[in-house]
């Protein structure tokens, strides 16, 4: 018989298993798998991995074993089992190729030997001499024989927690080379999968010959494990698996040995790229090494199975690494036969960074020329731009996937393009006073002068939804500030974004820096872009509050500039002008309801209830078709009230608003601090003292008196353009224009000065004299 089969007696139904999934692996565990795809061709893109029906998970020796290589990493193994069980309960067909029998057996045998020696010594000498005992060299096959049953019992106990049944299969090379045994193996595995059982496969190391000379078995630092990489690849192809996930102790495949200078993780590996990779030594345990993994992966890929090599030992990712891979996230190295026509996003980022450094070194007049050229192209090519925009509008409307407010934001017009061009020309003037401006100059000591100057931040990533007019605005700001820029727009504006980016690169090319601004058009997920923490210096989201929150959660290593919500308030004081109140409230709510600076909550002083000003405001809102939601206090004053608000922190983004009653200006300030989003808040009053108190006390990025909240905009502030509105309290706040995209560096000029010169025994003294900086002074 080709294999030893150990099958548990309980065969739980798929229905009972689907209800047994834990909720600890996020919403991933709640999804149900769709229909399988025909086998024969591997997936071309990571995003398609969600369709994988039959999956082989290979656990390398370094993943399964502990750091001391005597025993198993139980916590790590438990999290992997949980993920496999969740996928199985979704309706996928999971198989595990595992190492670990030798390590488990070595632990058991070492324990037995030590125990036996201690008993014999105690009988002979009457005292314990454990410290002097030595453990003999343990033969790997004996370790495997002793460890197989314990390893399987452990798997079975873990999977039982999820009502998932397992079966053990031990194989050797003969089981693949002998046709009859091969058919038997295939039949057994298919039957197990049909019964919703997870096969756990391992090489039968108890009978196979050692793969290397016995010297490799000496000591405690090396455990000889049969190469499971080729086994996993052969099994995946034999069973026509859709995906092979090979977990090891490295992040994936690098272009040179990990840990060496300039070693870069390869996101996608294509057949034929082997010559560009330098392999290092194998892992601390196992016999395969990365070269063996790559060969096995390419063999599986050729057989129609997609492959991902990833780290299964990192404590921060082990708990969700398999789930992330199946969800199509950028984890490890993905093997694909389809090479994209254009550069990868990593290559685009590198190109942008290199060209961005050249852009920053240009003279301010040259950067201004580029911006003016872009402004001219927007008007010259308006017919082409509007034609592309019409195609996007038609596709968005026909899809039925987008709301009307979003489609409205997608629309461009001649007036919008003209307004954009005006703003860019305005920005070109201010760009002459940006990079390299001297902010401070200090004489530290004689012939030792210090300057603080403005410099670009580096590489910006701007992710925006719908609004294609964002692209030239942000591009112009990046050019003015000397920053490299990576743009990721929504697919609903793909045609418009494409032509606007082409025009931007045409403008940049007049000074040879066309690569400084890149448009990401590949299938990169936003979350994957947010993980490029070694390549991107700042992320700026432009879109819905949900998009901003998602990016803030995903970008753990990169600063995010933006606001998650625009819950803007207008407070009408008891001493407000009727005309000003009506005009400001109408404009704040109705001018552009979808904007982040639109009013969402109207606060009214209690004394204004049942007065003409209150009645006129309500009549105006009804005339403008604004749906009113009553706050708790406002509802208590009414016999028949509008629908009571569900939350006082709601950003409606439409012709809706909340009305609430407050007792005083201070009450309004407290309400804003409790329920607002620190975006933009307004007071309407004729009392200057009350107004000034409001302006000073409200802790928001923008605070206005008798003016619409819609003025919170970079163009209206005279900034020329903005990359967004920030509610953060450091770096930049409010509408972020050119100044918000600059940082500083310190330049010190001396003549061989040393710190020792200023010690007690030194000959020099610190002066720290401020040197006046003339306006417009540049480094």
XYZ file of C-alpha atoms in Angstrom:
779
model
C 0.000 0.000 0.000
C 1.401 3.379 -1.031
C 0.492 5.265 2.117
C -0.542 4.935 5.694
C -3.963 6.539 6.121
C -5.213 7.608 9.544
C -8.772 8.871 9.325
C -10.751 10.305 12.222
C -14.124 8.758 12.862
C -16.260 11.930 12.861
C -17.222 13.298 9.426
C -18.982 16.603 10.226
C -21.308 17.943 7.584
C -20.354 21.033 5.595
C -23.363 22.822 6.991
C -22.318 22.269 10.599
C -18.758 23.293 9.760
C -19.829 26.540 8.132
C -21.499 27.585 11.360
C -18.498 26.719 13.477
C -16.138 29.353 12.134
C -14.660 31.704 14.733
C -14.841 35.427 14.165
C -11.226 36.116 15.012
C -10.031 36.357 11.413
C -12.009 39.499 10.593
C -14.714 39.579 7.971
C -12.606 37.168 5.901
C -14.097 34.263 7.827
C -17.649 35.270 6.968
C -17.298 35.126 3.188
C -18.503 32.138 1.219
C -16.530 30.860 -1.723
C -17.995 31.067 -5.215
C -18.004 28.477 -7.991
C -14.681 26.862 -8.949
C -12.808 27.849 -12.093
C -11.573 25.446 -14.786
C -8.042 24.232 -14.041
C -5.218 24.355 -16.525
C -3.946 27.906 -16.379
C -2.567 29.729 -13.373
C -3.937 33.037 -12.174
C -2.408 36.055 -13.877
C -2.954 38.572 -11.057
C -3.052 38.494 -7.273
C -6.609 39.795 -7.232
C -7.727 36.546 -8.891
C -6.507 34.439 -5.961
C -9.892 35.015 -4.319
C -11.234 32.515 -6.856
C -8.916 29.715 -5.671
C -10.984 26.642 -4.834
C -8.362 23.975 -4.126
C -5.393 25.191 -2.090
C -2.221 23.467 -0.900
C -0.486 25.035 2.115
C 3.122 23.951 2.543
C 4.578 24.503 6.021
C 8.356 24.594 5.971
C 10.516 23.265 8.767
C 11.345 26.763 10.008
C 7.613 27.527 10.283
C 6.639 24.419 12.202
C 9.643 24.052 14.526
C 10.678 26.128 17.518
C 13.776 28.265 17.606
C 15.720 25.536 19.460
C 14.624 23.050 16.761
C 13.499 20.521 19.376
C 9.741 20.664 19.349
C 6.991 22.547 17.558
C 6.018 26.230 17.551
C 2.554 25.581 18.955
C 1.211 29.134 18.909
C 2.283 29.673 15.331
C 0.846 26.331 14.285
C -2.470 27.082 15.999
C -2.949 30.334 14.075
C -2.186 28.573 10.779
C -4.672 25.815 11.599
C -7.328 28.422 12.352
C -6.881 30.095 8.960
C -6.946 26.771 7.098
C -10.102 25.740 8.972
C -11.831 29.007 8.131
C -11.029 28.578 4.437
C -12.230 24.980 4.564
C -15.479 26.083 6.164
C -15.972 28.610 3.376
C -16.257 25.717 0.944
C -12.676 25.589 -0.306
C -10.666 22.353 -0.479
C -7.575 22.645 1.711
C -4.525 20.362 1.847
C -1.475 20.731 4.092
C 2.042 19.539 3.312
C 3.850 19.705 6.626
C 7.277 19.263 8.106
C 7.861 18.827 11.819
C 7.862 15.083 12.476
C 11.628 14.979 13.018
C 11.556 17.982 15.359
C 8.658 16.553 17.341
C 10.341 13.132 17.500
C 13.683 14.633 18.522
C 11.976 16.361 21.446
C 10.354 13.109 22.561
C 13.509 10.995 22.153
C 15.745 13.512 23.928
C 13.320 13.523 26.821
C 13.224 9.719 26.957
C 17.031 9.422 26.771
C 17.579 11.962 29.527
C 14.967 10.302 31.700
C 16.479 6.858 31.133
C 20.003 8.075 31.881
C 18.921 9.807 35.049
C 17.213 6.640 36.328
C 20.273 4.471 35.616
C 22.640 6.944 37.243
C 20.425 7.259 40.263
C 20.418 3.468 40.675
C 24.187 3.196 40.332
C 25.406 6.282 42.183
C 22.485 7.161 44.398
C 22.573 10.761 43.260
C 21.395 12.786 40.319
C 24.119 13.750 37.852
C 22.003 15.213 35.031
C 24.454 18.029 34.456
C 27.131 15.603 33.325
C 24.890 13.668 30.968
C 25.288 14.031 27.186
C 22.653 13.342 24.582
C 23.817 11.032 21.775
C 23.380 11.951 18.105
C 19.790 11.204 17.100
C 19.196 9.519 13.755
C 16.685 11.511 11.689
C 14.591 8.524 10.596
C 14.179 7.377 14.176
C 13.113 10.910 15.121
C 10.577 10.911 12.287
C 9.161 7.545 13.373
C 8.799 8.777 16.947
C 7.303 12.110 15.930
C 4.756 11.268 13.242
C 1.984 10.051 15.532
C 2.391 12.956 17.941
C 2.415 15.506 15.116
C -0.764 14.074 13.645
C -2.470 13.923 17.032
C -1.650 17.585 17.521
C -3.128 18.567 14.147
C -6.234 16.530 14.821
C -6.746 18.144 18.229
C -6.338 21.649 16.785
C -8.669 21.129 13.831
C -11.281 19.525 16.077
C -11.741 22.939 17.708
C -13.246 24.094 14.393
C -15.300 20.932 13.748
C -12.919 20.073 10.929
C -11.792 16.523 10.241
C -8.252 15.622 9.183
C -6.471 12.608 7.690
C -2.769 11.739 7.542
C -1.007 10.538 4.416
C 2.689 9.576 4.342
C 4.323 9.331 0.913
C 7.654 8.535 -0.710
C 9.001 9.107 -4.201
C 7.758 5.652 -5.240
C 4.179 6.768 -4.690
C 4.585 9.234 -7.572
C 6.820 7.140 -9.834
C 4.737 3.951 -9.700
C 1.649 4.546 -11.857
C -0.661 2.322 -9.793
C 0.405 3.901 -6.513
C 0.068 7.309 -8.077
C -3.519 6.580 -9.116
C -4.257 5.245 -5.632
C -2.851 8.394 -4.032
C -4.873 10.593 -6.357
C -8.045 8.645 -5.677
C -7.578 8.731 -1.915
C -6.987 12.479 -1.850
C -10.012 13.195 -4.034
C -12.197 11.041 -1.787
C -10.982 12.862 1.315
C -11.671 16.244 -0.270
C -15.106 15.053 -1.345
C -15.874 14.195 2.289
C -14.718 17.667 3.375
C -11.610 16.352 5.144
C -8.289 18.209 5.285
C -5.487 15.838 4.162
C -2.217 16.387 6.020
C 0.630 15.071 3.893
C 4.259 14.474 4.758
C 7.159 12.501 3.359
C 7.647 9.230 5.195
C 10.996 10.207 6.695
C 11.043 7.036 8.767
C 11.889 4.929 5.690
C 13.413 7.280 3.117
C 17.227 7.456 2.895
C 18.919 10.590 4.244
C 19.067 13.264 1.541
C 22.562 14.298 2.599
C 25.498 12.594 4.355
C 25.115 11.700 8.000
C 27.345 14.597 9.012
C 24.358 16.867 8.515
C 22.650 15.105 11.405
C 25.318 15.954 13.948
C 24.585 18.332 16.829
C 21.424 20.125 17.886
C 21.463 23.029 15.398
C 20.509 21.042 12.307
C 17.522 18.792 11.719
C 17.526 16.761 8.506
C 14.039 17.095 6.961
C 13.144 15.644 3.578
C 12.526 18.388 0.973
C 8.797 19.097 1.050
C 8.981 21.890 -1.570
C 9.067 19.477 -4.479
C 6.475 17.284 -2.753
C 4.084 20.238 -2.390
C 4.600 21.284 -6.021
C 4.082 17.759 -7.369
C 1.047 17.249 -5.181
C -0.478 20.579 -6.251
C -0.106 19.741 -9.931
C -1.242 16.150 -9.440
C -4.404 17.343 -7.659
C -4.911 20.273 -10.060
C -4.778 22.754 -7.195
C -5.486 26.398 -7.966
C -2.993 27.774 -5.451
C 0.117 26.627 -3.599
C 1.085 28.708 -0.559
C 4.648 27.937 0.553
C 5.377 29.341 4.022
C 8.987 29.749 5.115
C 11.006 32.003 7.445
C 11.641 34.770 4.894
C 9.263 37.378 3.479
C 9.490 35.875 0.012
C 11.990 35.838 -2.838
C 14.651 38.568 -2.862
C 16.822 39.628 -5.780
C 19.839 38.895 -3.570
C 20.248 37.084 -0.239
C 18.084 38.705 2.479
C 20.094 40.853 4.849
C 22.595 41.938 2.215
C 22.823 45.546 1.121
C 20.226 46.608 -1.448
C 18.348 43.285 -1.232
C 14.801 43.902 -2.466
C 11.745 41.730 -2.048
C 10.385 40.600 -5.415
C 6.644 41.198 -5.531
C 5.962 39.196 -8.708
C 8.344 36.605 -10.150
C 8.109 35.535 -13.776
C 9.629 32.488 -15.529
C 12.910 33.538 -17.049
C 13.833 35.851 -14.173
C 16.044 33.251 -12.460
C 19.233 34.808 -13.823
C 18.481 38.074 -12.013
C 18.369 36.399 -8.589
C 21.307 35.537 -6.336
C 20.491 32.798 -3.845
C 21.860 32.648 -0.322
C 22.093 29.789 2.137
C 19.152 27.660 3.169
C 17.109 28.314 6.306
C 18.240 27.230 9.797
C 16.352 23.948 9.362
C 15.228 21.943 6.362
C 17.209 20.984 3.308
C 15.551 22.906 0.510
C 16.581 26.527 0.589
C 15.129 29.298 -1.558
C 16.579 28.001 -4.808
C 14.736 24.701 -4.304
C 11.537 26.608 -3.507
C 11.808 28.655 -6.696
C 12.418 25.585 -8.850
C 9.452 23.818 -7.262
C 7.278 26.932 -7.649
C 8.126 27.304 -11.337
C 7.401 23.609 -11.896
C 3.982 24.018 -10.250
C 3.318 27.204 -12.211
C 4.070 25.388 -15.451
C 1.548 22.754 -14.375
C -1.216 25.337 -13.956
C -0.991 26.059 -10.211
C -0.403 29.588 -8.937
C 2.242 29.939 -6.220
C 2.959 32.399 -3.408
C 6.047 32.140 -1.197
C 5.634 34.065 2.072
C 6.788 34.341 5.672
C 4.955 32.076 8.081
C 7.060 32.872 11.151
C 6.671 36.632 11.640
C 4.573 37.152 14.795
C 2.801 40.208 13.348
C 1.560 38.477 10.202
C 1.375 34.756 10.943
C -2.153 35.099 12.279
C -3.501 36.259 8.930
C -0.844 35.535 6.293
C -2.822 32.756 4.565
C -6.031 34.790 4.707
C -4.259 37.815 3.220
C -2.797 35.782 0.361
C -6.169 34.303 -0.568
C -7.721 37.775 -0.414
C -5.200 38.889 -3.045
C -3.191 41.199 -0.806
C 0.430 41.939 -1.576
C 2.102 39.376 0.670
C 5.302 37.523 -0.189
C 6.279 36.723 -3.782
C 3.592 35.852 -6.311
C 4.631 33.671 -9.251
C 2.911 34.617 -12.504
C 3.295 33.673 -16.148
C 1.777 36.968 -17.325
C 4.222 39.861 -17.291
C 2.567 43.305 -17.392
C 3.405 45.615 -20.252
C 4.336 48.555 -18.016
C 6.513 48.942 -14.926
C 5.464 47.650 -11.511
C 4.314 50.133 -8.889
C 7.652 49.696 -7.100
C 9.472 50.570 -10.312
C 7.175 53.547 -10.851
C 7.920 54.778 -7.339
C 11.657 54.452 -7.915
C 11.383 56.299 -11.235
C 9.369 59.061 -9.584
C 11.840 59.423 -6.732
C 14.826 59.731 -9.059
C 13.109 62.232 -11.352
C 11.708 64.049 -8.304
C 15.226 64.800 -7.084
C 15.969 66.403 -10.433
C 12.689 68.329 -10.251
C 13.623 69.679 -6.807
C 17.008 70.834 -8.133
C 15.454 72.924 -10.919
C 15.409 76.675 -10.616
C 12.068 77.979 -9.257
C 11.440 79.710 -12.596
C 11.735 76.374 -14.377
C 9.180 74.717 -12.104
C 6.888 77.703 -12.682
C 7.258 77.216 -16.441
C 6.130 73.606 -16.127
C 3.013 74.631 -14.194
C 2.172 77.382 -16.704
C 2.620 74.897 -19.537
C 0.170 72.516 -17.834
C -2.333 75.356 -17.421
C -2.078 76.104 -21.153
C -2.543 72.439 -22.068
C -5.731 72.241 -19.993
C -7.338 74.896 -22.166
C -5.742 73.859 -25.466
C -6.741 70.204 -25.099
C -10.128 70.802 -23.472
C -12.033 69.012 -26.259
C -9.983 65.825 -25.795
C -10.314 66.041 -22.004
C -14.086 66.542 -22.115
C -14.507 63.731 -24.639
C -12.690 61.317 -22.330
C -14.745 62.599 -19.409
C -17.993 61.955 -21.287
C -16.930 58.338 -21.819
C -16.314 57.947 -18.087
C -19.677 59.549 -17.270
C -21.509 57.230 -19.673
C -19.785 54.124 -18.310
C -20.421 55.142 -14.703
C -24.112 55.818 -15.359
C -24.569 52.594 -17.309
C -22.914 50.459 -14.618
C -25.454 51.432 -11.972
C -22.723 51.112 -9.347
C -22.316 54.795 -8.538
C -24.569 57.238 -6.725
C -25.614 60.472 -8.396
C -23.483 62.660 -6.085
C -20.423 60.612 -7.064
C -21.276 60.890 -10.773
C -21.665 64.648 -10.313
C -18.152 64.844 -8.819
C -16.883 62.918 -11.839
C -18.110 65.550 -14.281
C -15.805 68.116 -15.912
C -16.831 71.177 -17.887
C -15.201 73.995 -19.825
C -15.802 76.293 -16.852
C -14.078 73.844 -14.490
C -11.071 73.526 -16.789
C -10.791 77.295 -17.104
C -10.980 77.639 -13.323
C -8.281 74.983 -12.969
C -6.034 76.820 -15.405
C -6.462 80.089 -13.478
C -5.596 78.375 -10.199
C -2.493 76.784 -11.721
C -1.235 80.119 -13.046
C -1.766 81.589 -9.597
C 0.207 78.713 -8.117
C 3.052 79.172 -10.589
C 3.675 82.615 -9.122
C 3.870 81.363 -5.535
C 6.046 78.417 -6.597
C 8.915 80.814 -7.162
C 9.138 81.209 -3.397
C 9.102 77.604 -2.226
C 11.968 75.092 -2.353
C 15.249 76.315 -0.905
C 13.787 79.319 0.911
C 15.863 80.324 3.935
C 13.689 80.396 7.049
C 16.334 81.025 9.679
C 20.018 81.911 9.771
C 22.165 81.675 12.900
C 25.809 82.505 13.600
C 26.673 79.573 15.860
C 30.244 80.783 16.307
C 32.854 82.697 14.355
C 32.913 81.327 10.786
C 30.252 78.752 11.678
C 26.810 79.567 10.243
C 23.602 77.553 10.337
C 20.624 77.821 7.974
C 17.177 76.238 8.040
C 15.799 75.910 4.512
C 12.675 74.473 2.916
C 12.961 71.177 1.006
C 10.497 68.725 -0.578
C 9.020 65.930 1.521
C 10.012 63.265 -1.025
C 7.533 60.879 -2.650
C 3.828 61.635 -2.204
C 1.053 59.115 -2.777
C -2.304 60.732 -3.513
C -5.311 58.411 -3.669
C -8.459 60.049 -4.970
C -11.987 59.046 -5.914
C -14.129 60.325 -8.784
C -12.890 63.902 -9.085
C -10.448 63.952 -12.025
C -9.872 67.711 -11.525
C -7.857 66.614 -8.497
C -5.103 65.252 -10.770
C -3.848 68.541 -12.301
C -4.295 70.353 -8.978
C -2.196 67.893 -7.003
C 0.318 67.521 -9.833
C 0.885 71.283 -9.947
C 1.404 71.401 -6.173
C 3.911 68.541 -6.379
C 5.777 70.329 -9.166
C 5.823 73.619 -7.254
C 7.125 71.942 -4.107
C 9.637 69.716 -5.925
C 8.016 66.476 -4.754
C 7.763 63.223 -6.661
C 4.163 62.063 -6.983
C 2.374 58.737 -7.279
C -1.306 59.050 -8.278
C -3.969 56.389 -7.773
C -7.358 57.375 -9.157
C -10.660 55.549 -9.190
C -11.469 53.299 -12.135
C -14.636 55.349 -12.742
C -12.415 58.210 -14.020
C -9.839 56.070 -15.841
C -10.148 57.735 -19.271
C -10.093 61.281 -17.912
C -7.206 60.566 -15.562
C -5.221 58.998 -18.379
C -5.320 62.046 -20.639
C -4.761 64.481 -17.764
C -1.685 62.503 -16.721
C -0.397 62.491 -20.300
C -0.710 66.287 -20.400
C 1.060 66.541 -17.041
C 3.978 64.468 -18.308
C 4.057 66.550 -21.487
C 4.479 69.674 -19.359
C 7.145 68.036 -17.190
C 9.106 66.947 -20.256
C 10.030 70.530 -21.161
C 12.676 70.258 -18.436
C 13.301 66.511 -18.685
C 11.445 65.335 -15.571
C 8.442 63.533 -17.069
C 8.866 60.550 -14.740
C 8.454 62.644 -11.586
C 4.670 62.108 -11.631
C 3.383 58.573 -12.123
C -0.184 57.320 -12.547
C -0.731 53.852 -11.065
C -2.902 51.987 -13.551
C -2.132 48.417 -12.467
C -4.399 46.300 -10.276
C -2.728 47.505 -7.091
C -5.051 47.516 -4.128
C -5.027 50.659 -1.999
C -3.988 48.639 1.051
C -0.991 47.261 -0.840
C 0.130 50.755 -1.828
C -0.079 51.805 1.804
C 2.493 49.145 2.701
C 5.281 50.723 0.613
C 6.646 52.428 3.709
C 10.238 52.324 2.477
C 9.361 54.080 -0.775
C 6.569 56.559 0.028
C 6.956 59.450 2.478
C 3.413 60.826 2.755
C -0.072 59.612 1.790
C -2.830 62.096 0.971
C -6.307 60.585 0.517
C -8.917 62.559 -1.432
C -12.360 61.020 -1.265
C -15.056 59.706 1.017
C -14.659 59.521 4.765
C -14.645 55.733 4.431
C -11.699 55.868 2.006
C -9.772 58.134 4.378
C -10.447 55.887 7.372
C -9.433 52.782 5.419
C -6.157 54.395 4.398
C -5.428 55.635 7.907
C -5.861 52.075 9.180
C -3.786 50.505 6.398
C -0.872 52.987 6.387
C 0.813 51.912 9.595
C 4.294 53.016 8.588
C 3.520 56.092 6.464
C 2.093 59.438 7.687
C -1.392 60.230 6.339
C -2.432 63.823 5.731
C -6.182 64.326 5.680
C -9.442 64.179 7.533
C -11.720 61.206 8.017
C -14.951 63.237 8.187
C -16.290 66.703 7.498
C -18.911 67.195 10.199
C -19.106 70.988 9.860
C -21.313 73.156 12.088
C -23.009 76.531 11.657
C -24.071 78.156 14.936
C -26.720 80.905 14.787
C -26.322 83.115 17.849
C -29.168 84.982 19.526
C -27.768 88.223 18.082
C -27.511 87.023 14.497
C -28.669 88.980 11.436
C -31.624 87.302 9.710
C -30.308 87.990 6.207
C -26.764 86.834 6.980
C -28.042 83.700 8.708
C -30.237 82.664 5.764
C -27.547 83.372 3.161
C -24.746 81.620 5.049
C -26.809 78.552 5.958
C -28.119 78.200 2.384
C -24.645 78.452 0.876
C -23.033 76.211 3.487
C -25.534 73.402 2.913
C -26.838 73.766 -0.618
C -23.956 75.117 -2.743
C -22.284 71.681 -2.956
C -23.766 69.221 -0.421
C -21.263 66.468 -1.227
C -18.237 68.588 -0.319
C -16.368 67.928 2.919
C -16.790 71.606 3.888
C -20.595 71.582 3.581
C -22.663 72.184 6.723
C -23.941 68.997 8.343
C -25.294 70.318 11.673
C -27.112 73.607 12.290
C -26.931 74.801 15.905
C -29.581 77.355 16.912
C -29.648 79.425 20.092
C -32.631 78.481 22.255
C -33.956 82.092 22.259
C -34.491 81.945 18.475
C -37.069 79.161 18.597
C -40.515 80.296 17.454
C -39.116 83.580 16.112
C -39.204 84.919 12.519
C -35.517 84.095 11.949
C -36.109 80.451 12.897
C -39.224 80.187 10.704
C -37.470 81.743 7.721
C -34.487 79.384 8.031
C -36.801 76.338 8.149
C -38.771 77.636 5.152
C -35.550 78.201 3.201
C -34.294 74.668 3.905
C -37.619 73.199 2.806
C -37.568 75.285 -0.365
C -34.084 73.921 -1.112
C -35.408 70.359 -0.501
C -33.112 69.788 2.466
C -34.204 66.875 4.635
C -34.079 67.835 8.310
C -33.139 65.511 11.173
C -33.921 66.671 14.694
C -31.343 66.528 17.443
C -32.533 65.251 20.844
C -33.070 68.708 22.378
C -34.683 70.151 19.263
C -37.065 67.177 19.081
C -38.143 67.744 22.682
C -39.485 71.208 21.768
C -41.673 69.890 18.962
C -45.034 68.146 19.034
C -44.564 66.723 15.548
C -40.857 66.615 14.834
C -38.801 65.462 11.843
C -37.061 62.118 12.143
C -34.780 62.169 15.150
C -31.116 61.976 14.272
C -29.397 58.620 14.809
C -26.045 60.213 15.512
C -24.901 63.787 16.035
C -21.613 62.892 14.283
C -23.177 62.192 10.872
C -21.672 63.468 7.616
C -24.642 63.337 5.213
C -22.918 64.455 2.014
C -26.309 65.269 0.517
C -29.267 67.640 0.948
C -29.730 66.597 4.568
C -28.743 68.157 7.859
C -29.268 67.939 11.590
C -30.753 70.791 13.638
C -29.999 71.017 17.346
C -30.730 73.588 20.046
C -28.062 75.053 22.366
C -28.335 77.424 25.314
C -25.362 79.672 24.583
C -22.235 80.227 22.556
C -20.282 78.189 25.108
C -22.826 75.388 24.771
C -22.309 75.496 21.005
C -18.527 75.279 21.440
C -18.886 72.282 23.749
C -21.205 70.574 21.251
C -18.727 71.148 18.407
C -15.840 69.743 20.435
C -17.877 66.670 21.360
C -19.476 65.843 18.016
C -17.441 67.711 15.396
C -14.525 66.522 13.281
C -12.249 69.589 13.677
C -12.821 70.530 10.036
C -14.744 73.831 9.635
C -17.166 75.542 12.015
C -19.033 78.846 11.681
C -20.698 81.403 13.984
C -23.316 83.891 12.781
C -23.677 86.852 15.126
C -23.482 90.640 15.247
C -21.812 90.535 18.664
C -18.096 90.949 18.059
C -17.080 89.835 21.550
C -19.107 86.618 21.254
C -17.658 86.038 17.795
C -14.063 86.473 18.954
C -14.611 84.071 21.857
C -15.981 81.491 19.420
C -13.052 81.963 17.009
C -10.548 81.531 19.826
C -12.185 78.604 21.613
C -13.242 76.326 18.759
C -10.374 73.918 18.064
C -10.963 73.270 14.364
C -8.762 73.652 11.320
C -11.023 76.455 10.003
C -13.226 78.762 12.131
C -15.342 81.459 10.411
C -17.479 84.413 11.452
C -20.481 85.388 9.317
C -19.179 83.511 6.281
C -19.999 80.222 4.584
C -18.212 77.015 5.534
C -17.645 76.499 1.794
C -14.789 79.017 1.919
C -12.602 76.300 3.479
C -10.780 75.660 0.211
C -7.235 76.178 -0.989
C -8.223 78.034 -4.139
C -10.562 80.380 -2.233
C -7.821 81.000 0.324
C -5.504 82.094 -2.472
C -3.273 79.036 -2.278
C -3.804 78.354 -5.990
C -4.694 74.735 -5.326
C -4.860 72.269 -2.468
C -4.100 68.606 -1.961
C -6.847 68.375 0.630
C -7.932 69.641 4.022
C -6.098 68.363 7.062
C -7.604 68.141 10.536
C -4.315 66.977 12.043
C -2.593 69.093 14.660
C 0.967 68.743 13.410
C 2.754 69.610 10.169
C -0.166 71.106 8.198
C -3.763 72.023 9.100
C -6.729 73.248 7.109
C -6.482 73.558 3.304
C -3.042 72.181 2.448
C -1.342 74.038 -0.356
C 2.271 74.522 -1.314
C 3.583 75.205 2.198
C 2.076 71.986 3.529
C 4.128 69.920 1.070
C 7.476 71.232 2.251
C 9.658 70.247 5.167
C 13.000 71.654 6.266
C 16.620 70.711 6.592
C 19.521 72.291 8.438
C 22.694 73.364 6.632
C 25.832 74.106 8.634
C 28.895 75.776 7.076
C 32.194 75.826 8.938
C 35.957 75.770 8.537
C 37.072 72.577 10.255
C 35.149 73.245 13.461
C 34.896 70.422 16.005
C 32.767 70.007 19.112
C 35.985 69.684 21.130
C 36.766 73.335 20.230
C 33.810 74.379 22.426
C 34.617 72.261 25.494
C 35.901 73.772 28.735
C 39.427 73.289 27.490
C 38.580 74.513 23.997
C 39.404 77.839 22.448
C 35.964 78.757 21.028
C 32.656 79.988 22.461
C 29.113 79.613 21.132
C 27.576 82.896 19.913
C 24.098 81.779 18.689
C 23.387 85.118 17.048
C 20.353 85.419 14.791
C 21.259 86.765 11.350
C 18.466 88.722 9.598
C 17.106 86.879 6.547
C 16.066 89.214 3.695
C 12.651 88.463 2.213
C 12.913 86.066 -0.711
C 16.312 84.792 0.347
C 17.191 81.403 -1.145
C 19.895 78.867 -0.476
